[in-house]
C-alpha positions as CSV (number, residue, x, y, z in Angstrom):
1,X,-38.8,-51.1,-103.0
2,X,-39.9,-53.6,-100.6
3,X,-43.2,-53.7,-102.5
4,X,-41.8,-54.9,-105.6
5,X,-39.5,-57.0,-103.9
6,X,-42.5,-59.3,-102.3
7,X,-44.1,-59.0,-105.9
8,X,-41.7,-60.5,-107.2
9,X,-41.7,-63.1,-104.4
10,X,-45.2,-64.3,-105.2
11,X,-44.4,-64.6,-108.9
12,X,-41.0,-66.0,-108.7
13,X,-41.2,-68.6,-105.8
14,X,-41.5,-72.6,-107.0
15,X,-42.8,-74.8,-104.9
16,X,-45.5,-77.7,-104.1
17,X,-47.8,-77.0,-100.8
18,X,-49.6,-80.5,-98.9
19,X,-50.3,-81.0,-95.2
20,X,-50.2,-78.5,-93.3
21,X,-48.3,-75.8,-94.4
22,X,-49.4,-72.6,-96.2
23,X,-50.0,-72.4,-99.9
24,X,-47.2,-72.4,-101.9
25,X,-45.0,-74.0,-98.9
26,X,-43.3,-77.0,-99.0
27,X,-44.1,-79.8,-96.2
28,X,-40.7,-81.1,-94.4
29,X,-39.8,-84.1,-92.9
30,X,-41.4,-82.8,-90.0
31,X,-45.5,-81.6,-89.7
32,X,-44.2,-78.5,-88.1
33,X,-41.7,-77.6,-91.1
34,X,-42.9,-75.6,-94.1
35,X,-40.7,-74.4,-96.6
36,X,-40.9,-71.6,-99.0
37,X,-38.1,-71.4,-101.6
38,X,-37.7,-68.0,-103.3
39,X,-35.9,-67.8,-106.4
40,X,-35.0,-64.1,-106.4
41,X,-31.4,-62.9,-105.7
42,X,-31.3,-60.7,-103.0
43,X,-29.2,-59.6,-99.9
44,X,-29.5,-61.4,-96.4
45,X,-31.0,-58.8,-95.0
46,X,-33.8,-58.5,-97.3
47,X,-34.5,-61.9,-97.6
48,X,-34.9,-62.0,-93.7
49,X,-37.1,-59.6,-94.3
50,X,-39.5,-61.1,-96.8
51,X,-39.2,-64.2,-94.8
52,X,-40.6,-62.4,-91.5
53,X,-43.3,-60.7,-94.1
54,X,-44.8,-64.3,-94.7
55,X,-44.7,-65.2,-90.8
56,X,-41.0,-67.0,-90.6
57,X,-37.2,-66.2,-91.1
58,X,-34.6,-67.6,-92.8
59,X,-34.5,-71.4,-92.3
60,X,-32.5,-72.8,-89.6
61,X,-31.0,-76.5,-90.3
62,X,-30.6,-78.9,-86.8
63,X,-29.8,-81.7,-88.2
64,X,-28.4,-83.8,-91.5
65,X,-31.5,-85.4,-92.3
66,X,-32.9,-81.2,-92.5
67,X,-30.1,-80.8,-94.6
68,X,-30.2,-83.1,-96.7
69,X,-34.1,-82.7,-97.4
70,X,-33.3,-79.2,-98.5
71,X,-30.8,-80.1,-100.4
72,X,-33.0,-82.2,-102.5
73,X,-35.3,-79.5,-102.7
74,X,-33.1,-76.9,-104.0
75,X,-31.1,-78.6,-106.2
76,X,-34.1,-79.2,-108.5
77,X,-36.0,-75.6,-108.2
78,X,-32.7,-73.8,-108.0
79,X,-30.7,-75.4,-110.3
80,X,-29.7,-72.1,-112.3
81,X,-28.4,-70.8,-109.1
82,X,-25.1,-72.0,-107.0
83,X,-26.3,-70.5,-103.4
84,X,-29.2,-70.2,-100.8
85,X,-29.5,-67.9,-98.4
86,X,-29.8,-69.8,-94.9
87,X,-31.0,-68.3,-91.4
88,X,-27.0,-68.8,-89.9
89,X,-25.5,-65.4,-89.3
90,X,-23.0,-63.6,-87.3
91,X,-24.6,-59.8,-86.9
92,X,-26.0,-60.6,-83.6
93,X,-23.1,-62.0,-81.9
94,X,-19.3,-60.9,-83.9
95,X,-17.8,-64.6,-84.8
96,X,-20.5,-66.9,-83.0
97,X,-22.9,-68.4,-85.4
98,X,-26.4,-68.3,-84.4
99,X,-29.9,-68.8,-86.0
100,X,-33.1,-66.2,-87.1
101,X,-35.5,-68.0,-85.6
102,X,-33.1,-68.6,-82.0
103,X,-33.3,-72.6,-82.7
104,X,-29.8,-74.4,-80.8
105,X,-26.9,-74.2,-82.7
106,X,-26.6,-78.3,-82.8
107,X,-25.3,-78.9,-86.5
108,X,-23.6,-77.3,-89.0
109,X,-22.3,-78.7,-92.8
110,X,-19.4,-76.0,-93.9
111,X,-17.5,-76.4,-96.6
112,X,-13.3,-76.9,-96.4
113,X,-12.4,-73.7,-95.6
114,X,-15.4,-72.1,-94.5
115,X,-16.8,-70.1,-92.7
116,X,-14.4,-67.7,-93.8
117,X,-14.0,-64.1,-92.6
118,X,-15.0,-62.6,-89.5
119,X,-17.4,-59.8,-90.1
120,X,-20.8,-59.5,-91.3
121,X,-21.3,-62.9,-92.4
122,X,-24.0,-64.7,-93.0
123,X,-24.3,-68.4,-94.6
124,X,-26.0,-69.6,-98.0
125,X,-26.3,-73.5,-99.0
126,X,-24.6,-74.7,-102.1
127,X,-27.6,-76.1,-104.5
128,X,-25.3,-78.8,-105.5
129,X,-23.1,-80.2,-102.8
130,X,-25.6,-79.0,-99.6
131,X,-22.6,-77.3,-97.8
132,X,-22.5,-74.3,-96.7
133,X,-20.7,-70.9,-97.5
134,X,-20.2,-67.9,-95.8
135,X,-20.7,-64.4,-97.5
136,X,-21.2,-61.1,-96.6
137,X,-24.6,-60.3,-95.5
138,X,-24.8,-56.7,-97.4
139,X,-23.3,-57.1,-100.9
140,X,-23.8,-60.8,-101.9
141,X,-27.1,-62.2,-103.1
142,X,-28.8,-65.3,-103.8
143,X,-32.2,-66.8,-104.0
144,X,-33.0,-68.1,-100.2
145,X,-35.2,-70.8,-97.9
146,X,-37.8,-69.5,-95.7
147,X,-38.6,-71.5,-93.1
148,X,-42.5,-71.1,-92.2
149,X,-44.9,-72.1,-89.2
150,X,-47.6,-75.1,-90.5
151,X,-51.0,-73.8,-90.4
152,X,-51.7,-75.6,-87.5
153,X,-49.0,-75.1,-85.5
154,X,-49.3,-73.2,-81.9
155,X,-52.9,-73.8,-82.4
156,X,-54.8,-76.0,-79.4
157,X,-58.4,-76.8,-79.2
158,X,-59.5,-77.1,-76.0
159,X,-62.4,-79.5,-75.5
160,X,-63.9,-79.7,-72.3
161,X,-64.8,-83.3,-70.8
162,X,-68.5,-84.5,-71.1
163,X,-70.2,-83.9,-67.6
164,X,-70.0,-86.5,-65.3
165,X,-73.2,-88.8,-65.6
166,X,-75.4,-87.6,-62.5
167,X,-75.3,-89.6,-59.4
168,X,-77.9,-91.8,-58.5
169,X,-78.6,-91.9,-54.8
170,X,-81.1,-94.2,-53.6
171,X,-83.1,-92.4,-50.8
172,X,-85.2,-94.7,-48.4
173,X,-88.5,-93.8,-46.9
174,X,-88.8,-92.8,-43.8
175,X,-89.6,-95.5,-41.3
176,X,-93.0,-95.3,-40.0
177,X,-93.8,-94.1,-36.9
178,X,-93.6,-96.8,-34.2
179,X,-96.6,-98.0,-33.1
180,X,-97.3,-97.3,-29.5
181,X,-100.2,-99.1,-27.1
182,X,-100.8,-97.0,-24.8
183,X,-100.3,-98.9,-21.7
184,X,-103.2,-99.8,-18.8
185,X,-103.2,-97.2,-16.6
186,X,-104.6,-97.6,-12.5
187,X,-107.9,-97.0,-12.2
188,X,-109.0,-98.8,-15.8
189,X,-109.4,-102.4,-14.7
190,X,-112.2,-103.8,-15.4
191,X,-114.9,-103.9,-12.1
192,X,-114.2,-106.2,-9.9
193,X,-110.1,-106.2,-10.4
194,X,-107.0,-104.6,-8.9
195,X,-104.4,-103.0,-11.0
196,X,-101.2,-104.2,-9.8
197,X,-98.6,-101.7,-11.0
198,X,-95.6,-104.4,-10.6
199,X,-96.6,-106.9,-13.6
200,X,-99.2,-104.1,-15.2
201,X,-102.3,-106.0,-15.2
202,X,-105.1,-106.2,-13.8
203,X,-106.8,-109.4,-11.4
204,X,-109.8,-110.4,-9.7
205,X,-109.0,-112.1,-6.5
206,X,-111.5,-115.0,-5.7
207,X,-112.6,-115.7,-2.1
């Protein structure tokens, strides 16, 4: 079943790919947000699951701008439908919303009344007005949002500094040996003088 279900995924899904994201992904606002919008009704559950099989989960919204880029989105390729599955759910945690992919929750956009219940609910958007329902996770379906890691994303090249340019050192020569007289030693004076040891020379005396 799950076979045919992600068959029909490939063939059913509408969407334009750029950037970085995967082929068939929409880029978001965002270089790390990829969209894939899946046109087959389904349950929440499954559609979690065919959102993990292509490396994401159910999209998570933060924020109104997020919102509101979806909404533009969906309107136009899901314009025969009224819902959109959306990552928010309450299976993990009984009446606390949270997300699929664990982003904060920091936003939500619920319709008046909603969320309504207090079991097994998860939330769709409306593909007209961009708020959002809640529904039970099991026996409703709708077409749904993936939201999909960029093909770059989590991947770092590390590139090593140059080497540092070798160090010139300058080495001197060694000074030359000093050049040593040896000095007149008693007993070399010429014949005729007197070494005298004192002033190291050597004299003659006259009479």
């Amino acid at each position: 079943m799950m076979f045919f279900h992600l068959l029909a995924l490939v063939l059913t899904y509408c969407s334009y790919a750029y950037g970085d994201c995967p082929s068939g992904a929409i880029q978001g606002n965002n270089p790390d947000e990829c969209y894939i919008i899946v046109a087959t009704p389904t349950t929440w559950q499954t559609a979690e699951e065919s959102c993990q099989a292509l490396g994401g989960h159910l999209t998570s919204i933060v924020n109104a701008y997020q919102n509101s880029f979806l909404l533009s989105k969906i309107n136009v390729i899901l314009s025969r439908y009224d819902y959109a599955w959306i990552g928010a759910n309450t299976l993990t945690n009984p009446g606390v919303w949270t997300w699929t992919d664990n982003s904060p929750w920091t936003y939500s956009n619920w319709a008046s009344g909603y969320p309504y219940g207090s079991k097994n609910l998860c939330a769709a958007m409306g593909t007209t007005s961009g708020r959002w329902y809640s529904f039970n996770c099991a026996n409703d379906i709708h077409p749904y949002v993936c939201g999909v890691p960029g093909t770059g994303q989590g991947q770092t090249t590390k590139t090593n500094p140059p080497p540092p340019p070798p160090i010139k050192t300058t080495t001197k020569p060694p000074p030359p040996p000093p050049i040593t007289t040896p000095a007149s030693l008693p007993g070399r004076c010429p014949n005729g003088y007197v070494y005298n040891s004192g002033f190291n020379y050597c004299y003659k005396v006259l009479i």
